[in-house]
Coordinates of N, CA and C and ligand atoms in Angstrom, one line a residue:
M25 N 198.2 352.5 -47.5 CA 198.0 353.7 -46.8 C 196.9 353.5 -45.6
K26 N 197.2 354.2 -44.5 CA 196.3 354.0 -43.4 C 194.9 354.6 -43.7
D27 N 193.9 353.8 -43.3 CA 192.6 354.3 -43.5 C 192.2 355.2 -42.3
E28 N 192.1 356.5 -42.6 CA 191.9 357.5 -41.6 C 190.4 357.8 -41.4
W29 N 189.6 357.2 -42.2 CA 188.2 357.5 -42.1 C 187.5 356.9 -40.8
L30 N 186.8 357.7 -40.1 CA 186.0 357.2 -39.0 C 184.6 357.1 -39.4
D31 N 184.0 356.0 -39.1 CA 182.5 355.9 -39.4 C 181.7 356.4 -38.2
I32 N 180.9 357.4 -38.5 CA 180.2 358.0 -37.4 C 178.7 357.7 -37.6
T33 N 178.4 356.6 -38.3 CA 177.0 356.2 -38.5 C 176.6 355.2 -37.5
A34 N 175.5 355.4 -36.9 CA 174.9 354.3 -36.0 C 174.4 353.1 -36.8
P35 N 174.9 351.9 -36.6 CA 174.5 350.8 -37.4 C 173.0 350.6 -37.3
L36 N 172.3 350.4 -38.4 CA 170.9 350.1 -38.4 C 170.6 348.7 -37.9
Q37 N 170.0 348.6 -36.8 CA 169.7 347.3 -36.2 C 168.5 347.4 -35.3
A38 N 168.0 346.2 -35.0 CA 166.7 346.2 -34.2 C 166.8 346.9 -32.9
E39 N 168.0 346.9 -32.3 CA 168.2 347.4 -30.9 C 168.4 349.0 -30.9
L40 N 168.3 349.6 -32.1 CA 168.5 351.0 -32.2 C 167.4 351.7 -31.4
P41 N 167.8 352.7 -30.6 CA 166.7 353.5 -30.0 C 166.0 354.3 -31.1
H42 N 164.7 354.5 -30.9 CA 163.9 355.3 -31.9 C 163.0 356.3 -31.2
W43 N 162.7 357.3 -31.9 CA 161.8 358.4 -31.4 C 160.5 357.8 -31.0
P44 N 159.9 358.1 -29.8 CA 158.6 357.6 -29.4 C 157.6 357.8 -30.5
G45 N 156.9 356.7 -30.9 CA 155.9 356.8 -31.9 C 156.4 356.6 -33.3
D46 N 157.7 356.8 -33.6 CA 158.2 356.6 -34.9 C 158.4 355.1 -35.2
P47 N 158.3 354.7 -36.5 CA 158.5 353.3 -36.8 C 159.9 352.9 -36.5
K48 N 160.1 351.7 -35.8 CA 161.5 351.3 -35.5 C 162.1 350.5 -36.7
F49 N 163.4 350.4 -36.7 CA 164.1 349.6 -37.7 C 163.8 348.1 -37.6
A50 N 163.5 347.5 -38.7 CA 163.3 346.0 -38.7 C 163.8 345.5 -40.0
L51 N 164.5 344.3 -39.9 CA 165.0 343.7 -41.1 C 164.6 342.2 -41.1
R52 N 164.1 341.7 -42.2 CA 163.8 340.3 -42.3 C 164.1 339.8 -43.7
Q53 N 164.3 338.5 -43.7 CA 164.7 337.9 -45.0 C 163.4 337.5 -45.8
A54 N 163.3 338.0 -47.0 CA 162.2 337.7 -47.9 C 162.5 336.4 -48.6
A55 N 163.8 336.2 -48.9 CA 164.3 334.9 -49.5 C 165.6 334.6 -48.8
S56 N 165.9 333.3 -48.8 CA 167.1 332.9 -48.0 C 167.8 331.7 -48.6
V57 N 169.1 331.8 -48.8 CA 169.9 330.7 -49.3 C 169.7 329.5 -48.4
K58 N 169.7 329.8 -47.1 CA 169.6 328.7 -46.1 C 168.3 328.0 -46.2
Q59 N 167.2 328.7 -46.7 CA 165.9 328.1 -46.9 C 165.8 327.4 -48.2
G60 N 166.8 327.5 -49.0 CA 166.8 326.9 -50.4 C 166.5 327.8 -51.5
D61 N 166.4 329.1 -51.2 CA 166.2 330.1 -52.3 C 167.6 330.3 -53.0
E62 N 167.5 330.8 -54.2 CA 168.7 331.0 -55.0 C 169.6 332.1 -54.4
A63 N 169.0 333.1 -53.8 CA 169.8 334.2 -53.2 C 169.0 334.7 -52.0
T64 N 169.8 335.3 -51.1 CA 169.2 335.9 -49.9 C 168.8 337.4 -50.3
V65 N 167.6 337.7 -50.0 CA 167.1 339.1 -50.2 C 166.4 339.5 -48.9
S66 N 166.7 340.7 -48.4 CA 166.0 341.1 -47.2 C 165.1 342.3 -47.4
V67 N 164.2 342.5 -46.5 CA 163.3 343.7 -46.6 C 163.5 344.4 -45.3
F68 N 163.7 345.7 -45.4 CA 163.7 346.5 -44.1 C 162.7 347.6 -44.1
T69 N 162.2 347.9 -42.8 CA 161.3 348.9 -42.6 C 161.9 349.9 -41.6
M70 N 161.6 351.1 -41.7 CA 162.1 352.1 -40.7 C 161.5 353.4 -41.0
G71 N 161.5 354.3 -40.0 CA 161.1 355.7 -40.3 C 162.2 356.5 -41.0
T72 N 161.8 357.6 -41.6 CA 162.8 358.4 -42.3 C 163.8 359.1 -41.3
H73 N 163.4 359.1 -40.0 CA 164.2 359.8 -39.0 C 164.8 358.8 -38.0
T74 N 165.2 357.6 -38.5 CA 165.7 356.5 -37.7 C 167.2 356.5 -37.8
G75 N 167.9 356.3 -36.7 CA 169.3 356.2 -36.7 C 170.0 357.5 -37.2
T76 N 171.1 357.4 -37.9 CA 171.8 358.5 -38.4 C 171.1 359.0 -39.7
H77 N 170.6 360.2 -39.7 CA 169.7 360.7 -40.8 C 169.8 362.2 -41.0
V78 N 169.3 362.6 -42.1 CA 169.3 364.1 -42.4 C 167.8 364.5 -42.4
D79 N 167.6 365.7 -41.7 CA 166.3 366.4 -41.8 C 166.3 367.4 -42.9
A80 N 165.3 367.3 -43.7 CA 165.1 368.3 -44.8 C 164.1 369.4 -44.2
P81 N 164.1 370.6 -44.9 CA 163.2 371.6 -44.5 C 161.7 371.1 -44.5
A82 N 161.4 370.2 -45.4 CA 160.1 369.6 -45.5 C 159.6 368.8 -44.2
H83 N 160.6 368.6 -43.3 CA 160.2 367.9 -42.1 C 159.3 368.8 -41.2
Y84 N 159.5 370.1 -41.3 CA 158.6 371.0 -40.5 C 157.8 372.0 -41.4
Y85 N 158.2 372.1 -42.6 CA 157.5 373.1 -43.5 C 156.9 372.5 -44.7
A86 N 155.6 372.6 -44.9 CA 155.0 372.0 -46.1 C 155.5 372.8 -47.3
D87 N 155.7 372.1 -48.4 CA 156.2 372.6 -49.7 C 157.6 373.2 -49.6
A88 N 158.3 372.9 -48.6 CA 159.7 373.3 -48.5 C 160.6 372.2 -49.2
A89 N 161.9 372.4 -49.2 CA 162.8 371.5 -49.9 C 162.8 370.1 -49.2
T90 N 162.8 369.1 -50.1 CA 162.8 367.7 -49.6 C 164.3 367.2 -49.7
V91 N 164.5 366.1 -49.1 CA 165.9 365.6 -48.9 C 166.6 365.3 -50.2
D92 N 165.9 364.9 -51.2 CA 166.5 364.6 -52.5 C 167.0 365.9 -53.2
R93 N 166.6 367.1 -52.7 CA 167.1 368.3 -53.2 C 168.2 369.0 -52.4
M94 N 168.7 368.3 -51.4 CA 169.8 368.8 -50.6 C 171.0 369.1 -51.4
P95 N 171.6 370.3 -51.4 CA 172.8 370.5 -52.1 C 173.9 369.6 -51.5
L96 N 174.6 369.0 -52.3 CA 175.6 368.0 -51.7 C 176.6 368.6 -50.8
D97 N 177.0 369.9 -51.1 CA 178.0 370.5 -50.2 C 177.4 370.9 -48.9
A98 N 176.2 370.7 -48.6 CA 175.6 370.9 -47.3 C 176.3 370.0 -46.3
T99 N 176.5 368.8 -46.7 CA 177.1 367.8 -45.7 C 178.4 367.1 -46.2
I100 N 179.0 367.7 -47.2 CA 180.3 367.3 -47.6 C 181.3 368.4 -47.6
G101 N 182.4 368.3 -46.9 CA 183.4 369.3 -46.8 C 184.0 369.5 -45.4
P102 N 184.8 370.5 -45.2 CA 185.4 370.7 -43.9 C 184.3 370.8 -42.8
A103 N 184.6 370.3 -41.7 CA 183.7 370.3 -40.6 C 184.4 370.4 -39.3
R104 N 183.7 370.9 -38.3 CA 184.4 371.1 -37.0 C 183.6 370.3 -35.9
V105 N 184.2 369.5 -35.2 CA 183.6 368.7 -34.1 C 183.9 369.5 -32.8
I106 N 182.8 370.0 -32.2 CA 182.9 370.8 -31.0 C 182.4 370.0 -29.7
A107 N 183.3 370.0 -28.7 CA 182.9 369.3 -27.5 C 182.0 370.2 -26.6
I108 N 180.8 369.8 -26.3 CA 179.9 370.6 -25.5 C 180.0 370.2 -24.0
R109 N 180.3 371.2 -23.2 CA 180.4 370.9 -21.8 C 179.1 370.9 -21.0
N110 N 178.2 371.8 -21.4 CA 176.9 371.9 -20.7 C 176.2 370.5 -20.8
P111 N 175.8 370.0 -19.6 CA 175.2 368.6 -19.6 C 173.7 368.6 -19.9
Q112 N 173.1 369.8 -20.1 CA 171.7 369.8 -20.4 C 171.4 370.2 -21.9
A113 N 172.1 371.2 -22.3 CA 171.8 371.8 -23.7 C 173.0 372.5 -24.3
I114 N 172.9 372.6 -25.6 CA 173.9 373.3 -26.4 C 173.4 374.8 -26.4
T115 N 174.1 375.7 -25.8 CA 173.6 377.0 -25.6 C 174.4 378.0 -26.4
A116 N 173.7 379.2 -26.7 CA 174.4 380.2 -27.4 C 175.6 380.7 -26.6
E117 N 175.5 380.7 -25.3 CA 176.6 381.2 -24.4 C 177.8 380.4 -24.6
E118 N 177.6 379.1 -24.7 CA 178.8 378.2 -24.9 C 179.4 378.3 -26.3
L119 N 178.5 378.5 -27.3 CA 178.9 378.5 -28.7 C 179.7 379.8 -29.1
V120 N 179.4 380.9 -28.4 CA 180.0 382.2 -28.7 C 181.5 382.1 -28.7
A121 N 182.0 381.2 -27.8 CA 183.5 381.1 -27.7 C 184.2 380.5 -28.9
Y122 N 183.4 379.9 -29.8 CA 184.0 379.2 -30.9 C 184.1 380.0 -32.2
D123 N 183.7 381.2 -32.2 CA 183.8 382.1 -33.4 C 183.4 381.4 -34.6
I124 N 182.1 381.1 -34.7 CA 181.5 380.3 -35.8 C 181.5 381.2 -37.0
Q125 N 182.0 380.7 -38.1 CA 182.0 381.4 -39.4 C 180.9 381.0 -40.3
P126 N 180.5 381.9 -41.2 CA 179.5 381.5 -42.2 C 179.9 380.3 -43.0
G127 N 179.0 379.4 -43.3 CA 179.3 378.2 -44.1 C 179.9 377.1 -43.4
E128 N 180.1 377.2 -42.1 CA 180.7 376.1 -41.3 C 179.7 374.9 -41.2
R129 N 180.3 373.7 -41.2 CA 179.6 372.5 -40.8 C 180.1 372.1 -39.4
L130 N 179.1 372.0 -38.5 CA 179.4 371.9 -37.1 C 178.8 370.6 -36.5
L131 N 179.6 369.8 -35.9 CA 179.0 368.6 -35.2 C 179.3 368.7 -33.8
F132 N 178.3 368.5 -33.0 CA 178.4 368.7 -31.5 C 178.5 367.4 -30.8
K133 N 179.6 367.2 -30.1 CA 179.8 366.0 -29.3 C 179.4 366.4 -27.8
T134 N 178.3 365.8 -27.4 CA 177.8 366.1 -26.0 C 178.0 364.9 -25.1
R135 N 177.5 365.0 -23.9 CA 177.5 363.8 -23.0 C 176.6 362.7 -23.6
N136 N 175.8 363.0 -24.6 CA 175.0 361.9 -25.2 C 175.9 360.8 -25.7
S137 N 177.0 361.2 -26.3 CA 177.9 360.2 -26.9 C 178.3 359.1 -26.0
A138 N 178.3 359.3 -24.7 CA 178.8 358.3 -23.8 C 177.8 357.1 -23.7
W139 N 176.5 357.4 -24.0 CA 175.5 356.3 -23.8 C 174.5 356.1 -25.0
A140 N 174.5 357.1 -25.9 CA 173.4 357.2 -26.9 C 173.2 355.9 -27.6
W141 N 174.2 355.2 -28.0 CA 174.1 354.0 -28.9 C 174.2 352.7 -28.1
T142 N 174.2 352.8 -26.8 CA 174.3 351.6 -26.0 C 173.0 351.3 -25.3
R143 N 172.0 352.2 -25.5 CA 170.7 352.0 -24.9 C 169.6 351.9 -26.0
A144 N 168.9 350.7 -26.0 CA 167.9 350.5 -27.0 C 166.6 351.4 -26.7
E145 N 166.4 351.7 -25.4 CA 165.2 352.5 -25.1 C 165.5 354.0 -25.3
F146 N 164.5 354.7 -25.7 CA 164.7 356.1 -25.9 C 164.9 356.9 -24.6
V147 N 165.8 357.8 -24.6 CA 166.1 358.6 -23.4 C 165.6 360.1 -23.7
Q148 N 164.8 360.6 -22.7 CA 164.2 361.9 -23.0 C 165.2 363.1 -22.6
D149 N 166.1 362.9 -21.7 CA 166.8 364.1 -21.2 C 168.2 364.1 -21.9
Y150 N 168.2 363.9 -23.2 CA 169.4 364.1 -24.0 C 169.8 365.5 -24.2
V151 N 171.0 365.8 -24.5 CA 171.5 367.1 -24.8 C 171.1 367.6 -26.2
F152 N 170.5 368.8 -26.3 CA 170.0 369.2 -27.6 C 170.4 370.7 -27.9
V153 N 170.1 371.2 -29.0 CA 170.4 372.6 -29.4 C 169.3 373.4 -28.8
A154 N 169.6 374.3 -27.9 CA 168.6 375.2 -27.3 C 168.1 376.2 -28.4
P155 N 166.9 376.7 -28.3 CA 166.4 377.6 -29.3 C 167.3 378.8 -29.5
G156 N 167.9 379.3 -28.4 CA 168.8 380.5 -28.5 C 170.1 380.1 -29.3
A157 N 170.6 378.9 -29.2 CA 171.7 378.5 -29.9 C 171.4 378.3 -31.4
A158 N 170.1 377.8 -31.6 CA 169.7 377.6 -33.0 C 169.6 379.0 -33.7
Q159 N 169.2 380.0 -33.0 CA 169.1 381.4 -33.5 C 170.5 381.8 -33.9
L160 N 171.5 381.6 -33.0 CA 172.9 382.0 -33.3 C 173.4 381.3 -34.5
L161 N 173.2 380.0 -34.6 CA 173.6 379.2 -35.8 C 173.0 379.7 -37.1
A162 N 171.7 380.1 -37.0 CA 171.0 380.6 -38.1 C 171.6 381.9 -38.6
E163 N 171.9 382.8 -37.6 CA 172.4 384.1 -37.9 C 173.8 384.0 -38.5
R164 N 174.6 383.0 -38.0 CA 176.0 382.8 -38.5 C 176.0 382.1 -39.8
K165 N 174.8 381.8 -40.3 CA 174.7 381.1 -41.6 C 175.4 379.8 -41.7
T166 N 175.3 379.0 -40.6 CA 175.9 377.7 -40.5 C 175.3 376.8 -41.7
R167 N 176.2 376.0 -42.3 CA 175.8 375.2 -43.5 C 175.1 373.9 -43.0
C168 N 175.6 373.3 -42.0 CA 174.9 372.2 -41.4 C 175.3 372.0 -40.0
V169 N 174.4 371.3 -39.2 CA 174.6 371.1 -37.8 C 174.3 369.6 -37.6
G170 N 175.2 368.9 -36.9 CA 175.1 367.5 -36.6 C 175.0 367.3 -35.1
V171 N 174.2 366.4 -34.6 CA 174.1 366.1 -33.2 C 174.2 364.6 -32.9
D172 N 174.5 364.3 -31.7 CA 174.8 362.9 -31.3 C 173.6 362.2 -30.6
Y173 N 172.4 362.6 -30.9 CA 171.2 361.8 -30.5 C 170.2 362.0 -31.5
L174 N 169.0 361.6 -31.3 CA 167.9 361.5 -32.3 C 167.3 362.8 -32.7
S175 N 167.5 363.8 -32.0 CA 166.8 365.1 -32.4 C 167.8 366.3 -32.1
V176 N 167.8 367.2 -33.0 CA 168.5 368.5 -32.8 C 167.8 369.3 -31.7
G177 N 166.5 369.2 -31.5 CA 165.8 369.9 -30.6 C 165.5 369.1 -29.3
G178 N 165.0 369.8 -28.3 CA 164.8 369.1 -27.0 C 163.5 368.3 -27.1
F179 N 163.3 367.4 -26.1 CA 162.1 366.6 -26.1 C 161.0 367.5 -25.4
G180 N 160.1 367.9 -26.2 CA 159.1 368.9 -25.7 C 158.9 370.0 -26.7
P181 N 158.1 371.0 -26.3 CA 157.8 372.1 -27.2 C 159.0 372.8 -27.8
A182 N 160.1 373.0 -27.1 CA 161.2 373.8 -27.6 C 161.9 373.1 -28.7
G183 N 161.7 371.8 -28.9 CA 162.3 371.0 -29.9 C 161.8 371.5 -31.3
R184 N 160.5 371.9 -31.3 CA 160.0 372.4 -32.6 C 160.6 373.7 -33.0
E185 N 160.8 374.6 -32.0 CA 161.4 375.9 -32.3 C 162.8 375.8 -32.8
T186 N 163.6 374.9 -32.2 CA 165.0 374.7 -32.7 C 164.9 374.2 -34.2
H187 N 164.1 373.2 -34.5 CA 164.0 372.7 -35.9 C 163.6 373.8 -36.8
E188 N 162.6 374.5 -36.4 CA 162.0 375.5 -37.3 C 163.0 376.7 -37.6
T189 N 163.7 377.1 -36.5 CA 164.7 378.2 -36.7 C 165.8 377.7 -37.7
L190 N 166.3 376.5 -37.5 CA 167.4 376.1 -38.3 C 167.0 375.8 -39.8
L191 N 165.9 375.1 -39.9 CA 165.4 374.7 -41.3 C 165.0 376.0 -42.1
A192 N 164.4 376.9 -41.4 CA 163.9 378.2 -42.1 C 165.1 379.0 -42.6
A193 N 166.3 378.8 -41.9 CA 167.5 379.6 -42.2 C 168.3 378.8 -43.2
G194 N 167.9 377.6 -43.7 CA 168.7 376.9 -44.6 C 169.8 376.1 -44.0
V195 N 169.8 375.9 -42.7 CA 170.8 375.0 -42.1 C 170.3 373.6 -42.2
W196 N 171.1 372.7 -42.8 CA 170.7 371.3 -42.9 C 171.1 370.6 -41.6
I197 N 170.3 369.6 -41.2 CA 170.5 369.0 -39.9 C 170.8 367.5 -40.1
I198 N 171.9 367.1 -39.4 CA 172.2 365.6 -39.3 C 171.9 365.2 -37.9
E199 N 171.1 364.2 -37.7 CA 170.8 363.7 -36.4 C 171.2 362.3 -36.2
G200 N 171.4 361.9 -35.0 CA 171.8 360.4 -34.7 C 173.2 360.1 -35.1
L201 N 174.1 361.0 -35.0 CA 175.5 360.7 -35.3 C 176.1 359.9 -34.1
D202 N 177.0 359.0 -34.4 CA 177.8 358.3 -33.3 C 179.2 358.9 -33.3
L203 N 179.4 359.8 -32.3 CA 180.6 360.6 -32.2 C 181.5 360.0 -31.1
T204 N 181.2 358.8 -30.6 CA 181.9 358.2 -29.5 C 183.4 358.2 -29.6
A205 N 183.9 357.9 -30.8 CA 185.3 357.7 -31.0 C 186.0 359.0 -31.6
V206 N 185.2 360.1 -31.7 CA 185.8 361.2 -32.3 C 186.3 362.3 -31.3
V207 N 187.6 362.7 -31.6 CA 188.2 363.7 -30.7 C 187.8 365.0 -31.4
P208 N 187.4 366.0 -30.5 CA 187.0 367.3 -31.1 C 188.1 367.9 -31.9
G209 N 187.8 368.6 -33.0 CA 188.8 369.2 -33.9 C 188.2 369.4 -35.3
R210 N 189.2 369.6 -36.2 CA 188.8 369.8 -37.6 C 188.9 368.6 -38.4
Y211 N 187.9 368.4 -39.3 CA 187.8 367.2 -40.1 C 187.3 367.5 -41.5
E212 N 187.3 366.4 -42.2 CA 186.6 366.4 -43.5 C 185.4 365.5 -43.3
L213 N 184.2 366.0 -43.7 CA 183.0 365.3 -43.5 C 182.4 364.8 -44.8
I214 N 181.9 363.6 -44.8 CA 181.1 363.1 -45.9 C 179.9 362.5 -45.3
C215 N 178.7 363.1 -45.6 CA 177.5 362.5 -45.1 C 176.5 362.6 -46.3
L216 N 176.0 361.4 -46.7 CA 175.1 361.4 -47.8 C 173.8 360.7 -47.4
P217 N 172.7 361.5 -47.3 CA 171.4 360.9 -47.1 C 170.9 360.2 -48.4
L218 N 170.2 359.1 -48.2 CA 169.6 358.4 -49.4 C 168.8 359.4 -50.2
R219 N 168.8 359.2 -51.5 CA 168.0 360.2 -52.3 C 166.6 359.7 -52.5
I220 N 165.9 359.8 -51.4 CA 164.5 359.4 -51.5 C 163.6 360.6 -52.0
A221 N 163.0 360.4 -53.1 CA 162.3 361.5 -53.7 C 161.1 362.0 -52.8
D222 N 161.1 363.3 -52.7 CA 160.0 364.0 -52.0 C 159.9 363.7 -50.5
S223 N 161.0 363.3 -49.9 CA 161.0 362.9 -48.5 C 161.4 364.0 -47.6
D224 N 160.8 363.9 -46.4 CA 161.2 364.9 -45.3 C 162.5 364.6 -44.6
G225 N 163.1 363.5 -44.9 CA 164.4 363.1 -44.3 C 164.8 361.8 -44.9
A226 N 166.0 361.3 -44.6 CA 166.5 360.1 -45.1 C 167.7 359.6 -44.3
P227 N 167.8 358.3 -44.1 CA 168.9 357.7 -43.4 C 170.2 358.0 -44.2
A228 N 171.3 358.2 -43.5 CA 172.5 358.6 -44.1 C 173.7 357.8 -43.6
R229 N 174.8 357.7 -44.4 CA 176.1 357.2 -44.0 C 176.9 358.5 -43.8
A230 N 177.6 358.5 -42.6 CA 178.4 359.7 -42.3 C 179.8 359.2 -41.9
I231 N 180.8 359.8 -42.5 CA 182.2 359.5 -42.1 C 183.0 360.8 -42.0
L232 N 184.1 360.7 -41.2 CA 185.0 361.8 -40.9 C 186.4 361.4 -41.1
R233 N 187.3 362.3 -41.5 CA 188.7 362.0 -41.4 C 189.4 363.3 -41.0
P234 N 190.5 363.2 -40.3 CA 191.1 364.5 -39.8 C 191.5 365.4 -40.9
A235 N 191.3 366.7 -40.7 CA 191.6 367.7 -41.8 C 193.1 367.7 -42.0
I236 N 193.5 367.9 -43.2 CA 195.0 368.0 -43.5 C 195.4 369.4 -43.3
V237 N 196.3 369.6 -42.4 CA 196.7 371.0 -42.0 C 198.0 371.4 -42.6
Ligands
ZN13 ZN1 165.1 364.0 -38.0

C-alpha cells in the first residue's frame, strides 16, 4: 500500500535556525563504534522550542498546563492546511473566509514555507499570527494552531500577545512545521511532543496524510 504520510517535521540538525538567545541543537557522540567502543551513543542538547515543537500554556503562564499534560487529541485528528496569502501576517480578515469551526486543528502555510528550512540564520520578518487573528481563533475555540516558522507570534511585543491569547483560551500551538510539500486542504494530523515532565514545550514529530473523503 502506498505510504501517504507526509513528514512535516523539520529535521533536527546543527544548521537548523533557532530563536535568538535560545540554545541551538547540537549532537555529539559520547561513545563510538568507530573509536572502538562497543556501541555508538550520542548526546544532544537543544532548547524546548527548537525545530518542530509544541508550546504548552506553561510557556507563558506560571502554574499552567505543562506539555506532558497535553490532551492527545489536541494534535491528533482531522486538520486543515490553509494557504495564507498575506505576506506579512495571518490576519482575522483573511481567516474569516474559512468559516472556522469549534475544535478545528489548523495549520497555516505561509510564504515562510518557501525559505524557512533552507536558512540556518534566524529571519525576523517571518509571517506570524497577528493578535487579532489569535483572538478570532480563541473565540472559535480552535483546538490547535500550527505555523511554518519558529513562533506563532511576531518578532517583537505583539508576539507575546498572540501567544497569551491562544494559550489562555486552551489553543495548543505547534511551531516550526515544514509545510513545504503540503498542498492546502484537509488532512489527518498526528503530532506528538515528547512527554517531558513539567516542561513548557517539547520537540515533536508531526505527520499528515490526506483525509479520506
Ligand atoms: Zn515555542
